[in-house]
PDB file of C-alpha atoms in Angstrom:
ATOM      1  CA  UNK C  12     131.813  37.415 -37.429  1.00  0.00           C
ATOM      2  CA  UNK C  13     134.136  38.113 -35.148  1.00  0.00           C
ATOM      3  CA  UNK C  14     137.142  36.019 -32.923  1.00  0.00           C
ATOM      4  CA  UNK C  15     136.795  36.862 -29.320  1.00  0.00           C
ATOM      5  CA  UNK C  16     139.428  36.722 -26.904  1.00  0.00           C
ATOM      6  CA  UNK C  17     138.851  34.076 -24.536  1.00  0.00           C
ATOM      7  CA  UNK C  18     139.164  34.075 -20.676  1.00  0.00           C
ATOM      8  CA  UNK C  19     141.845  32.032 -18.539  1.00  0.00           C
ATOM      9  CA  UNK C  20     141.311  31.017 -15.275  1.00  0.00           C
ATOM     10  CA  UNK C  21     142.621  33.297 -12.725  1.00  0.00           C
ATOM     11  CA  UNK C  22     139.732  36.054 -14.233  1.00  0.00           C
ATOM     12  CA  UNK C  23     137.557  36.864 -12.000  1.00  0.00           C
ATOM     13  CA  UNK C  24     134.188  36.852 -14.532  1.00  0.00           C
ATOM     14  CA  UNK C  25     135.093  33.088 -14.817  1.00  0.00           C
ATOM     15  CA  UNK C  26     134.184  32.872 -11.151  1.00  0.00           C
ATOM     16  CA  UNK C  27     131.067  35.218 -10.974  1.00  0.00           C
ATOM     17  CA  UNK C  28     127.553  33.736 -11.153  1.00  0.00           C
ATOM     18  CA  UNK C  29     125.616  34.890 -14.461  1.00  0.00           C
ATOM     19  CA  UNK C  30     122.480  36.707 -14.624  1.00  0.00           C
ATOM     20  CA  UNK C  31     119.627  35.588 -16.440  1.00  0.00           C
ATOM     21  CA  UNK C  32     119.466  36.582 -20.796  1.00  0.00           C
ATOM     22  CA  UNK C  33     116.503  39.118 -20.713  1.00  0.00           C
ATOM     23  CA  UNK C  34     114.724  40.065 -24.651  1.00  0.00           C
ATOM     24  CA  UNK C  35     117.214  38.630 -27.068  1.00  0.00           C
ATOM     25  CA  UNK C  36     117.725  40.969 -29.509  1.00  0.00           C
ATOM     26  CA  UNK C  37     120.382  41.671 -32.306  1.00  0.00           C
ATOM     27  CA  UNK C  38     123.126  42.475 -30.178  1.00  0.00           C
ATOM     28  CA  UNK C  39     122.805  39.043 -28.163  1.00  0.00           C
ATOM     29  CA  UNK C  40     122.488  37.393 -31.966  1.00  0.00           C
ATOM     30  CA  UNK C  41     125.996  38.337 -32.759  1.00  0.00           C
ATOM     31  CA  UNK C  42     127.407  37.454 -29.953  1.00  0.00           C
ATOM     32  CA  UNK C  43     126.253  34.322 -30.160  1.00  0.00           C
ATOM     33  CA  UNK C  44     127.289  33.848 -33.842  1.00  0.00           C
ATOM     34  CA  UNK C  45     131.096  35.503 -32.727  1.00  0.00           C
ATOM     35  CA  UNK C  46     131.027  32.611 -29.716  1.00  0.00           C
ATOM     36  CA  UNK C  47     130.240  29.924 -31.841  1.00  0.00           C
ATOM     37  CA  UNK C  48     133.135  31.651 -34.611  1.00  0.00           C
ATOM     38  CA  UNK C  49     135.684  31.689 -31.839  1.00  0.00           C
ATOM     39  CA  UNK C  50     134.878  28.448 -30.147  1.00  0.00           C
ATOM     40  CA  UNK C  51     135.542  26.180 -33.602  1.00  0.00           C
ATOM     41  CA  UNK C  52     138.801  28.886 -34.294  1.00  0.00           C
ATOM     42  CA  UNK C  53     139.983  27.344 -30.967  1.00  0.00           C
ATOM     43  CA  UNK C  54     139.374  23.956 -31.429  1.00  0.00           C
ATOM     44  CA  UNK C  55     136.819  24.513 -28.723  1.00  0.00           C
ATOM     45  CA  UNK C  56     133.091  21.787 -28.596  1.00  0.00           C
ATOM     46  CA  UNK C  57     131.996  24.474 -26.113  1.00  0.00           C
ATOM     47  CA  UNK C  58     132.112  27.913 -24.997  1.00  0.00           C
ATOM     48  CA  UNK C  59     130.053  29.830 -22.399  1.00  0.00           C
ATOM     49  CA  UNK C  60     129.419  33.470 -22.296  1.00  0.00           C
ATOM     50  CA  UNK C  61     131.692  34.426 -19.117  1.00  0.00           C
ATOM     51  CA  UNK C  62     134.695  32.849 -21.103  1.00  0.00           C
ATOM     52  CA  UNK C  63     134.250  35.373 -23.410  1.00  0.00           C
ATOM     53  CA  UNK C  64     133.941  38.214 -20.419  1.00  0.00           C
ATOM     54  CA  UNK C  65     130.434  38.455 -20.825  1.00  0.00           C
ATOM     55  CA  UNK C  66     128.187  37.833 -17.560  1.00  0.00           C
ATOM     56  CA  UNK C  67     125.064  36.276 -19.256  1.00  0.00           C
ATOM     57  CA  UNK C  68     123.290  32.570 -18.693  1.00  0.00           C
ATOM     58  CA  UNK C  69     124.280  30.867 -22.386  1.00  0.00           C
ATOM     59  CA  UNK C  70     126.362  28.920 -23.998  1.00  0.00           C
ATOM     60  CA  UNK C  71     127.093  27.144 -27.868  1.00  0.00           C
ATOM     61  CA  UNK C  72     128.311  23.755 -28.218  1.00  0.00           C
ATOM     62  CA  UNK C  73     129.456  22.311 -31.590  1.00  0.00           C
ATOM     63  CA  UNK C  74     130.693  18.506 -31.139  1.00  0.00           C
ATOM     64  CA  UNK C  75     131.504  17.854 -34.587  1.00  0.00           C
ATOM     65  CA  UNK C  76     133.309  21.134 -35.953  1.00  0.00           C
ATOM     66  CA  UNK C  77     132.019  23.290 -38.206  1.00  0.00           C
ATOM     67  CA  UNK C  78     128.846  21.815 -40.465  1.00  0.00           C
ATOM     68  CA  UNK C  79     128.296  19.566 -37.573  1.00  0.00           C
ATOM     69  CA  UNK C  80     125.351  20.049 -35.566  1.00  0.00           C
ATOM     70  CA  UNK C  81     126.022  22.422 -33.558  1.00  0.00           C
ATOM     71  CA  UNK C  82     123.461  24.956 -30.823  1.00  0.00           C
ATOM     72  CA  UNK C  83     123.018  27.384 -28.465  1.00  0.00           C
ATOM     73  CA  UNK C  84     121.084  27.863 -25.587  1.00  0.00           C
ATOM     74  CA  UNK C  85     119.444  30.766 -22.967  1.00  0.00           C
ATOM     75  CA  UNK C  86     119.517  30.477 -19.399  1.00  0.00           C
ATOM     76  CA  UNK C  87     120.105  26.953 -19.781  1.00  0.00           C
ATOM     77  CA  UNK C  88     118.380  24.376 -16.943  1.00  0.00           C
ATOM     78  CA  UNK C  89     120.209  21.326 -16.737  1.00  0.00           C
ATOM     79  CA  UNK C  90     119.142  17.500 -15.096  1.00  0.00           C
ATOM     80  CA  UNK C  91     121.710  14.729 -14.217  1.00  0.00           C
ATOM     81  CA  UNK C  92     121.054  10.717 -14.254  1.00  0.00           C
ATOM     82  CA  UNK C  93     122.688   9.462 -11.288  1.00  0.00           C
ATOM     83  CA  UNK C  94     124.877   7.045 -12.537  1.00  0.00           C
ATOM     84  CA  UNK C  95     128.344   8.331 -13.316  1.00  0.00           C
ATOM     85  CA  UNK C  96     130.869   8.072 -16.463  1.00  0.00           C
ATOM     86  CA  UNK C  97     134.426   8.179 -17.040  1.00  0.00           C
ATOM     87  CA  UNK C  98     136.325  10.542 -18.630  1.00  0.00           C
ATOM     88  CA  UNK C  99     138.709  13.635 -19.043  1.00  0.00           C
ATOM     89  CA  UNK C 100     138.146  17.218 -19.443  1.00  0.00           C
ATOM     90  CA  UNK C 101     139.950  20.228 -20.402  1.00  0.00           C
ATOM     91  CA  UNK C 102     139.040  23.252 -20.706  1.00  0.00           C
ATOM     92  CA  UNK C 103     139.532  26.417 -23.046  1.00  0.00           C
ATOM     93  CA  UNK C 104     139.628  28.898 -20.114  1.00  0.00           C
ATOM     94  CA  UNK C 105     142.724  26.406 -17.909  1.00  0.00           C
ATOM     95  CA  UNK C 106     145.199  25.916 -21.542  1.00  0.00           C
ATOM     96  CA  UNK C 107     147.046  22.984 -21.779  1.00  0.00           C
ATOM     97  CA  UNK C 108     145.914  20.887 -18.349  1.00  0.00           C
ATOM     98  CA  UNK C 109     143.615  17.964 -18.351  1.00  0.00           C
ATOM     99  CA  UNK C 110     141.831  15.540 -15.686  1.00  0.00           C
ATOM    100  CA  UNK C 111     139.748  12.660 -15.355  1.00  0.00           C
ATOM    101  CA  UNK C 112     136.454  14.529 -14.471  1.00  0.00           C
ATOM    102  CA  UNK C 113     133.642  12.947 -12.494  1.00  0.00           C
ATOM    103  CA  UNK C 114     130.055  14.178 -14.348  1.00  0.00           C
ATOM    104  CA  UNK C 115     127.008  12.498 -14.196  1.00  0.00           C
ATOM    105  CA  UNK C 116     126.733   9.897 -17.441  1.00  0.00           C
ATOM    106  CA  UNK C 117     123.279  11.617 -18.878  1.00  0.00           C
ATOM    107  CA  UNK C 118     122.468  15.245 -19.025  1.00  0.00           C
ATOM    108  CA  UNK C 119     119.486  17.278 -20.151  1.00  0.00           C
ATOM    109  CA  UNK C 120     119.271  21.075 -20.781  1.00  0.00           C
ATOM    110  CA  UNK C 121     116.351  22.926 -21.332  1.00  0.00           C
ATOM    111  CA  UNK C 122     115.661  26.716 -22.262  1.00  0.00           C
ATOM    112  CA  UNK C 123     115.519  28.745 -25.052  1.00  0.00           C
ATOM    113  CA  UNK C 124     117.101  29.538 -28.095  1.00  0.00           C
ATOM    114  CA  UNK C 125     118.017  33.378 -29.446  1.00  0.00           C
ATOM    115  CA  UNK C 126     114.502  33.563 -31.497  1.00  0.00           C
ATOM    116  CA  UNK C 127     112.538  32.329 -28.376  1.00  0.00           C
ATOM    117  CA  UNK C 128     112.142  28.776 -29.380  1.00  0.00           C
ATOM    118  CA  UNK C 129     112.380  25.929 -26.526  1.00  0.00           C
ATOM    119  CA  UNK C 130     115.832  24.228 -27.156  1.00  0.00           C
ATOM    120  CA  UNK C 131     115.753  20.578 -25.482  1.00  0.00           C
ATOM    121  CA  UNK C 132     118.740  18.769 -25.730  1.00  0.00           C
ATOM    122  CA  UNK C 133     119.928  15.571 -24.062  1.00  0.00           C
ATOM    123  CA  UNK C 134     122.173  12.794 -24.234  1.00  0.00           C
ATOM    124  CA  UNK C 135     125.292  10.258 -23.420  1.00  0.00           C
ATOM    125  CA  UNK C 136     128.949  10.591 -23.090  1.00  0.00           C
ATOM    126  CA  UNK C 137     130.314  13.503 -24.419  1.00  0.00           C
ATOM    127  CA  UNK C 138     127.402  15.694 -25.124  1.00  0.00           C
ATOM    128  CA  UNK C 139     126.474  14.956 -21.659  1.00  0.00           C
ATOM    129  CA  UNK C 140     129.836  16.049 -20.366  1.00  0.00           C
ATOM    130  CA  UNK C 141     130.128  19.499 -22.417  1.00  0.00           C
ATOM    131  CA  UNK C 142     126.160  20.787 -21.322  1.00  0.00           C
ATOM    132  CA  UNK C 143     127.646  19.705 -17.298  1.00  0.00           C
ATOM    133  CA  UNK C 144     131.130  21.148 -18.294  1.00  0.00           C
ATOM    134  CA  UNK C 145     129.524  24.404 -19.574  1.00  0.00           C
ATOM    135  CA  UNK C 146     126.186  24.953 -17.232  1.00  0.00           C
ATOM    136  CA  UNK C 147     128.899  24.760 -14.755  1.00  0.00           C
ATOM    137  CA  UNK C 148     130.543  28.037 -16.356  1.00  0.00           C
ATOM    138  CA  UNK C 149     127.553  29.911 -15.878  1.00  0.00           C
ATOM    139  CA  UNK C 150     127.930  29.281 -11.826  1.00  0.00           C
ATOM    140  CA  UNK C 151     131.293  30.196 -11.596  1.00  0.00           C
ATOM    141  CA  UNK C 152     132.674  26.852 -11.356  1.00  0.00           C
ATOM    142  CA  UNK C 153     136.038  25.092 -13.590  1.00  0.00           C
ATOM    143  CA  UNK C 154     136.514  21.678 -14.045  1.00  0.00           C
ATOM    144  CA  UNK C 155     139.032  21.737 -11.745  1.00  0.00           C
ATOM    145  CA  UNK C 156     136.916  22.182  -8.978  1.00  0.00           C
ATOM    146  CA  UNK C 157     135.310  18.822  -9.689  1.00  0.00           C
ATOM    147  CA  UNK C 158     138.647  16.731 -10.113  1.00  0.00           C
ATOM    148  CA  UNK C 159     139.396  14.754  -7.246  1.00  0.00           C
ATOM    149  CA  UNK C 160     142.312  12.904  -5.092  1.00  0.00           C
ATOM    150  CA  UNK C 161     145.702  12.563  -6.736  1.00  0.00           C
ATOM    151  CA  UNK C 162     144.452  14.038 -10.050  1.00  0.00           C
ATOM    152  CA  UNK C 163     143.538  16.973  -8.083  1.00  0.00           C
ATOM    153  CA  UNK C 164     146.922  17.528  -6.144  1.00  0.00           C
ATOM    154  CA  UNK C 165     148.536  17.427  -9.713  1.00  0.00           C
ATOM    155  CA  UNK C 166     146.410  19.972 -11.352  1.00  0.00           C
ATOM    156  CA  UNK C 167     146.581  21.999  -8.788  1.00  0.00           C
ATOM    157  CA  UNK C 168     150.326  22.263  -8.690  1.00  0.00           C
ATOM    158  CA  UNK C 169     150.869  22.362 -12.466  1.00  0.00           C
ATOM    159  CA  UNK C 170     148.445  25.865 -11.995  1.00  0.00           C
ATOM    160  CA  UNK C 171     150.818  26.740  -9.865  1.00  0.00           C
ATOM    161  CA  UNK C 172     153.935  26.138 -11.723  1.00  0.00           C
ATOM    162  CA  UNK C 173     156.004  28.776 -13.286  1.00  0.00           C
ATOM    163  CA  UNK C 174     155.445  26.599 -16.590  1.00  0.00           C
ATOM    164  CA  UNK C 175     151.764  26.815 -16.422  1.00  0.00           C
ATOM    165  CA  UNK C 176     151.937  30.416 -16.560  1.00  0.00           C
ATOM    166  CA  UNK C 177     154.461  30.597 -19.796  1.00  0.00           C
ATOM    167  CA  UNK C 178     152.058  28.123 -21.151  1.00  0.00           C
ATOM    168  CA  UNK C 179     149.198  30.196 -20.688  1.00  0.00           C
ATOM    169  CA  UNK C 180     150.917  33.588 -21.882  1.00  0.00           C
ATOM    170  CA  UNK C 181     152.246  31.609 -25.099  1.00  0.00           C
ATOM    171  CA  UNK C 182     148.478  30.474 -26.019  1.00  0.00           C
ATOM    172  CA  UNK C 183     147.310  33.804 -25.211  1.00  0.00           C
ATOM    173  CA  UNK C 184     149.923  35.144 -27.874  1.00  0.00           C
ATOM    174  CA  UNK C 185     148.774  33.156 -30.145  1.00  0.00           C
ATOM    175  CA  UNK C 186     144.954  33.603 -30.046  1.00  0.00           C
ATOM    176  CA  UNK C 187     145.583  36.666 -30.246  1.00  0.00           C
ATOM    177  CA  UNK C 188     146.790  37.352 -33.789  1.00  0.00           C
ATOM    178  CA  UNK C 189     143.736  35.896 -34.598  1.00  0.00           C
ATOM    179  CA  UNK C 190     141.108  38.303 -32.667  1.00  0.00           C
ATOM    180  CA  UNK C 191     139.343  40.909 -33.699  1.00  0.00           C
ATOM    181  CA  UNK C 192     140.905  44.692 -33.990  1.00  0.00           C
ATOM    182  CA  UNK C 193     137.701  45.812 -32.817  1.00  0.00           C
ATOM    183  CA  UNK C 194     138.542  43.524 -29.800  1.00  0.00           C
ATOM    184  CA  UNK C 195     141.865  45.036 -29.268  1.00  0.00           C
ATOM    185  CA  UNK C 196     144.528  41.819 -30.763  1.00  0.00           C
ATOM    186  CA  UNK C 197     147.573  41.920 -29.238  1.00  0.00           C
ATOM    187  CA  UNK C 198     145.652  43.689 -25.972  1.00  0.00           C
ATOM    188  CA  UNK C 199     146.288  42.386 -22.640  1.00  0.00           C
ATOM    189  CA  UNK C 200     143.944  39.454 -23.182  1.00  0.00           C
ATOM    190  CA  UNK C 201     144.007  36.683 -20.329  1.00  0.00           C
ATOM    191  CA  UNK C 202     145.511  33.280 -21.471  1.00  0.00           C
ATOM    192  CA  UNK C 203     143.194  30.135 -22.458  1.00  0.00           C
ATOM    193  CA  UNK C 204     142.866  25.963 -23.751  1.00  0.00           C
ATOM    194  CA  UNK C 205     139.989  23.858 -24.908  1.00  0.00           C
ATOM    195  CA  UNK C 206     136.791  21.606 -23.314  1.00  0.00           C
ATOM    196  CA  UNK C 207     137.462  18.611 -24.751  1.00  0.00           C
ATOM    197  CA  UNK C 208     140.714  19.158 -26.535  1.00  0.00           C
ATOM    198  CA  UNK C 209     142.113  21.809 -28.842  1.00  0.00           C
ATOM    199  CA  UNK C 210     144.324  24.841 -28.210  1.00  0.00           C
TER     200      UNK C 210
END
Protein backbone atom coordinates (compact mmCIF):
# COMPACT_ATOMS: atom_id res chain seq x y z
CA UNK A 1 0.00 0.00 0.00
CA UNK A 2 0.87 3.18 -0.48
CA UNK A 3 0.85 6.85 1.72
CA UNK A 4 -0.75 9.50 -0.35
CA UNK A 5 -0.14 13.01 -0.03
CA UNK A 6 -3.05 14.70 1.23
CA UNK A 7 -4.74 17.98 0.06
CA UNK A 8 -4.92 21.39 2.12
CA UNK A 9 -7.42 23.75 1.70
CA UNK A 10 -6.60 26.46 -0.62
CA UNK A 11 -6.51 23.39 -3.59
CA UNK A 12 -8.75 23.85 -5.86
CA UNK A 13 -9.89 19.82 -6.29
CA UNK A 14 -11.01 20.32 -2.60
CA UNK A 15 -13.57 22.73 -3.99
CA UNK A 16 -14.68 20.91 -7.26
CA UNK A 17 -17.83 18.75 -7.26
CA UNK A 18 -16.99 14.88 -7.88
CA UNK A 19 -18.22 12.80 -10.58
CA UNK A 20 -19.91 9.70 -10.10
CA UNK A 21 -17.37 6.06 -9.55
CA UNK A 22 -18.23 4.24 -12.89
CA UNK A 23 -17.08 -0.03 -13.07
CA UNK A 24 -14.84 -0.42 -10.07
CA UNK A 25 -12.10 -2.19 -11.08
CA UNK A 26 -8.48 -2.89 -9.73
CA UNK A 27 -7.18 0.41 -10.10
CA UNK A 28 -10.13 2.00 -7.94
CA UNK A 29 -9.31 -1.15 -5.36
CA UNK A 30 -5.96 0.25 -4.57
CA UNK A 31 -6.79 3.38 -4.21
CA UNK A 32 -9.09 2.69 -1.88
CA UNK A 33 -6.77 0.37 0.15
CA UNK A 34 -3.79 3.44 -0.20
CA UNK A 35 -6.78 5.96 1.26
CA UNK A 36 -7.65 3.93 3.99
CA UNK A 37 -3.36 3.34 4.53
CA UNK A 38 -2.90 7.07 4.53
CA UNK A 39 -5.94 8.12 6.45
CA UNK A 40 -4.91 5.85 9.82
CA UNK A 41 -0.90 7.10 8.96
CA UNK A 42 -2.48 10.55 9.62
CA UNK A 43 -4.39 9.98 12.47
CA UNK A 44 -7.25 10.61 10.11
CA UNK A 45 -11.33 8.63 11.00
CA UNK A 46 -11.98 9.84 7.43
CA UNK A 47 -10.71 10.63 4.14
CA UNK A 48 -12.48 11.40 0.83
CA UNK A 49 -11.15 10.92 -2.58
CA UNK A 50 -10.62 14.78 -3.61
CA UNK A 51 -8.31 15.05 -0.44
CA UNK A 52 -6.22 12.80 -2.01
CA UNK A 53 -6.48 14.88 -5.58
CA UNK A 54 -8.64 12.46 -6.99
CA UNK A 55 -12.16 13.78 -8.40
CA UNK A 56 -14.32 10.64 -7.68
CA UNK A 57 -17.72 10.22 -5.35
CA UNK A 58 -16.06 7.93 -2.26
CA UNK A 59 -14.77 7.97 0.75
CA UNK A 60 -13.24 5.39 3.85
CA UNK A 61 -13.91 6.00 7.35
CA UNK A 62 -12.17 4.04 10.17
CA UNK A 63 -13.44 5.33 13.76
CA UNK A 64 -11.49 3.08 15.79
CA UNK A 65 -7.88 2.89 14.11
CA UNK A 66 -6.60 0.21 12.51
CA UNK A 67 -8.48 -3.42 13.34
CA UNK A 68 -11.43 -1.31 14.10
CA UNK A 69 -14.26 -1.47 11.89
CA UNK A 70 -13.58 0.42 9.42
CA UNK A 71 -15.46 0.96 5.35
CA UNK A 72 -15.71 2.47 2.30
CA UNK A 73 -18.26 3.61 0.18
CA UNK A 74 -19.25 4.59 -3.82
CA UNK A 75 -21.11 7.52 -4.74
CA UNK A 76 -22.28 7.74 -1.35
CA UNK A 77 -26.20 9.12 -0.74
CA UNK A 78 -26.54 10.52 2.52
CA UNK A 79 -30.04 11.40 4.86
CA UNK A 80 -30.05 13.77 7.93
CA UNK A 81 -32.52 13.55 11.15
CA UNK A 82 -33.46 16.96 11.86
CA UNK A 83 -32.51 17.38 15.20
CA UNK A 84 -29.02 18.75 15.67
CA UNK A 85 -25.81 17.74 17.91
CA UNK A 86 -22.95 19.38 19.36
CA UNK A 87 -19.63 19.12 18.58
CA UNK A 88 -16.17 20.05 16.96
CA UNK A 89 -14.57 19.21 13.79
CA UNK A 90 -11.30 19.36 12.20
CA UNK A 91 -10.27 18.43 9.35
CA UNK A 92 -7.17 16.68 7.59
CA UNK A 93 -7.30 18.97 4.51
CA UNK A 94 -7.45 22.70 7.10
CA UNK A 95 -4.15 21.28 9.68
CA UNK A 96 -4.20 22.34 12.99
CA UNK A 97 -7.75 24.52 13.21
CA UNK A 98 -10.85 23.30 14.86
CA UNK A 99 -14.66 24.50 15.38
CA UNK A 100 -17.75 23.67 16.96
CA UNK A 101 -19.58 22.33 13.80
CA UNK A 102 -23.34 22.33 13.43
CA UNK A 103 -24.35 18.65 11.62
CA UNK A 104 -27.43 17.04 11.86
CA UNK A 105 -27.34 14.41 15.09
CA UNK A 106 -28.21 11.11 12.77
CA UNK A 107 -26.88 10.33 9.39
CA UNK A 108 -27.42 7.55 6.88
CA UNK A 109 -25.34 6.73 3.73
CA UNK A 110 -26.21 4.46 1.21
CA UNK A 111 -24.32 3.11 -2.00
CA UNK A 112 -22.03 0.69 -2.87
CA UNK A 113 -19.00 -0.85 -1.93
CA UNK A 114 -15.75 -1.59 -4.44
CA UNK A 115 -17.14 -5.33 -5.25
CA UNK A 116 -20.69 -3.93 -5.98
CA UNK A 117 -22.27 -4.79 -2.73
CA UNK A 118 -24.94 -2.22 -1.14
CA UNK A 119 -23.05 -0.59 1.85
CA UNK A 120 -25.77 0.89 4.40
CA UNK A 121 -24.44 2.56 7.18
CA UNK A 122 -26.04 4.76 9.83
CA UNK A 123 -25.76 6.10 13.13
CA UNK A 124 -25.23 8.73 16.23
CA UNK A 125 -22.63 11.15 17.23
CA UNK A 126 -19.54 10.75 15.68
CA UNK A 127 -20.15 8.34 12.92
CA UNK A 128 -22.89 10.61 12.04
CA UNK A 129 -20.59 13.59 11.95
CA UNK A 130 -17.63 11.95 9.77
CA UNK A 131 -20.34 10.40 6.78
CA UNK A 132 -21.81 14.57 6.93
CA UNK A 133 -18.13 15.77 7.35
CA UNK A 134 -16.99 13.63 4.36
CA UNK A 135 -20.23 13.49 1.83
CA UNK A 136 -19.63 17.10 2.20
CA UNK A 137 -16.02 16.63 0.54
CA UNK A 138 -17.43 15.15 -2.38
CA UNK A 139 -19.48 18.65 -3.05
CA UNK A 140 -16.75 20.79 -2.63
CA UNK A 141 -17.57 21.97 0.69
CA UNK A 142 -14.98 22.26 4.24
CA UNK A 143 -16.14 22.35 7.51
CA UNK A 144 -15.46 25.69 7.65
CA UNK A 145 -18.10 26.63 5.53
CA UNK A 146 -20.58 25.28 8.06
CA UNK A 147 -19.06 27.02 11.27
CA UNK A 148 -20.94 29.87 12.30
CA UNK A 149 -20.87 33.42 14.28
CA UNK A 150 -17.83 34.14 16.42
CA UNK A 151 -16.34 30.66 15.78
CA UNK A 152 -16.47 31.55 12.24
CA UNK A 153 -14.75 35.09 12.40
CA UNK A 154 -11.90 33.19 14.30
CA UNK A 155 -11.31 30.48 11.85
CA UNK A 156 -11.43 32.54 9.30
CA UNK A 157 -8.69 34.83 10.47
CA UNK A 158 -6.40 32.11 11.85
CA UNK A 159 -6.58 30.88 7.76
CA UNK A 160 -5.51 33.95 7.19
CA UNK A 161 -2.68 34.34 9.52
CA UNK A 162 0.88 34.19 8.55
CA UNK A 163 1.02 31.31 11.33
CA UNK A 164 -1.57 29.25 9.68
CA UNK A 165 0.44 29.06 6.69
CA UNK A 166 3.92 27.95 8.58
CA UNK A 167 1.63 25.56 10.25
CA UNK A 168 0.43 24.13 7.22
CA UNK A 169 3.94 24.02 5.35
CA UNK A 170 5.47 22.33 8.64
CA UNK A 171 2.68 19.41 8.50
CA UNK A 172 3.14 19.20 4.91
CA UNK A 173 6.98 18.54 5.64
CA UNK A 174 6.28 16.14 7.68
CA UNK A 175 3.75 13.92 5.81
CA UNK A 176 5.84 13.98 3.48
CA UNK A 177 8.79 11.82 4.53
CA UNK A 178 6.29 9.43 4.90
CA UNK A 179 4.69 9.30 1.17
CA UNK A 180 5.26 7.29 -1.40
CA UNK A 181 8.42 7.80 -3.97
CA UNK A 182 6.14 6.78 -6.54
CA UNK A 183 4.09 9.82 -5.26
CA UNK A 184 6.95 12.14 -5.48
CA UNK A 185 7.95 12.68 -1.19
CA UNK A 186 9.40 15.71 -0.63
CA UNK A 187 7.32 17.11 -3.99
CA UNK A 188 5.48 20.22 -3.74
CA UNK A 189 2.60 18.54 -1.92
CA UNK A 190 -0.16 21.01 -0.46
CA UNK A 191 -0.25 21.16 3.43
CA UNK A 192 -2.99 19.14 5.59
CA UNK A 193 -4.69 18.12 9.49
CA UNK A 194 -7.22 15.59 10.60
CA UNK A 195 -11.41 15.08 10.79
CA UNK A 196 -11.73 14.47 14.11
CA UNK A 197 -8.27 14.95 15.47
CA UNK A 198 -4.81 13.79 14.49
CA UNK A 199 -2.02 15.46 12.51
Amino acid sequence: MTILPVRTIGDPVLRTACRPVGTPDAELAKLIEDMLETMFDVGGVGLAAPQVGVELRLFVWGLEGPGGPVGHVLNPVLEVSEDPQEGGEGCLSVPGLSAETPRARWARVTGTDVHGRPVDVAGEGLLARCLQHETDHLDGTLYVDRVRGEDRRRIMRQLRDRDFGNRSQAVTGQRSGRVSSAFGAGASVAPGASFGGGR
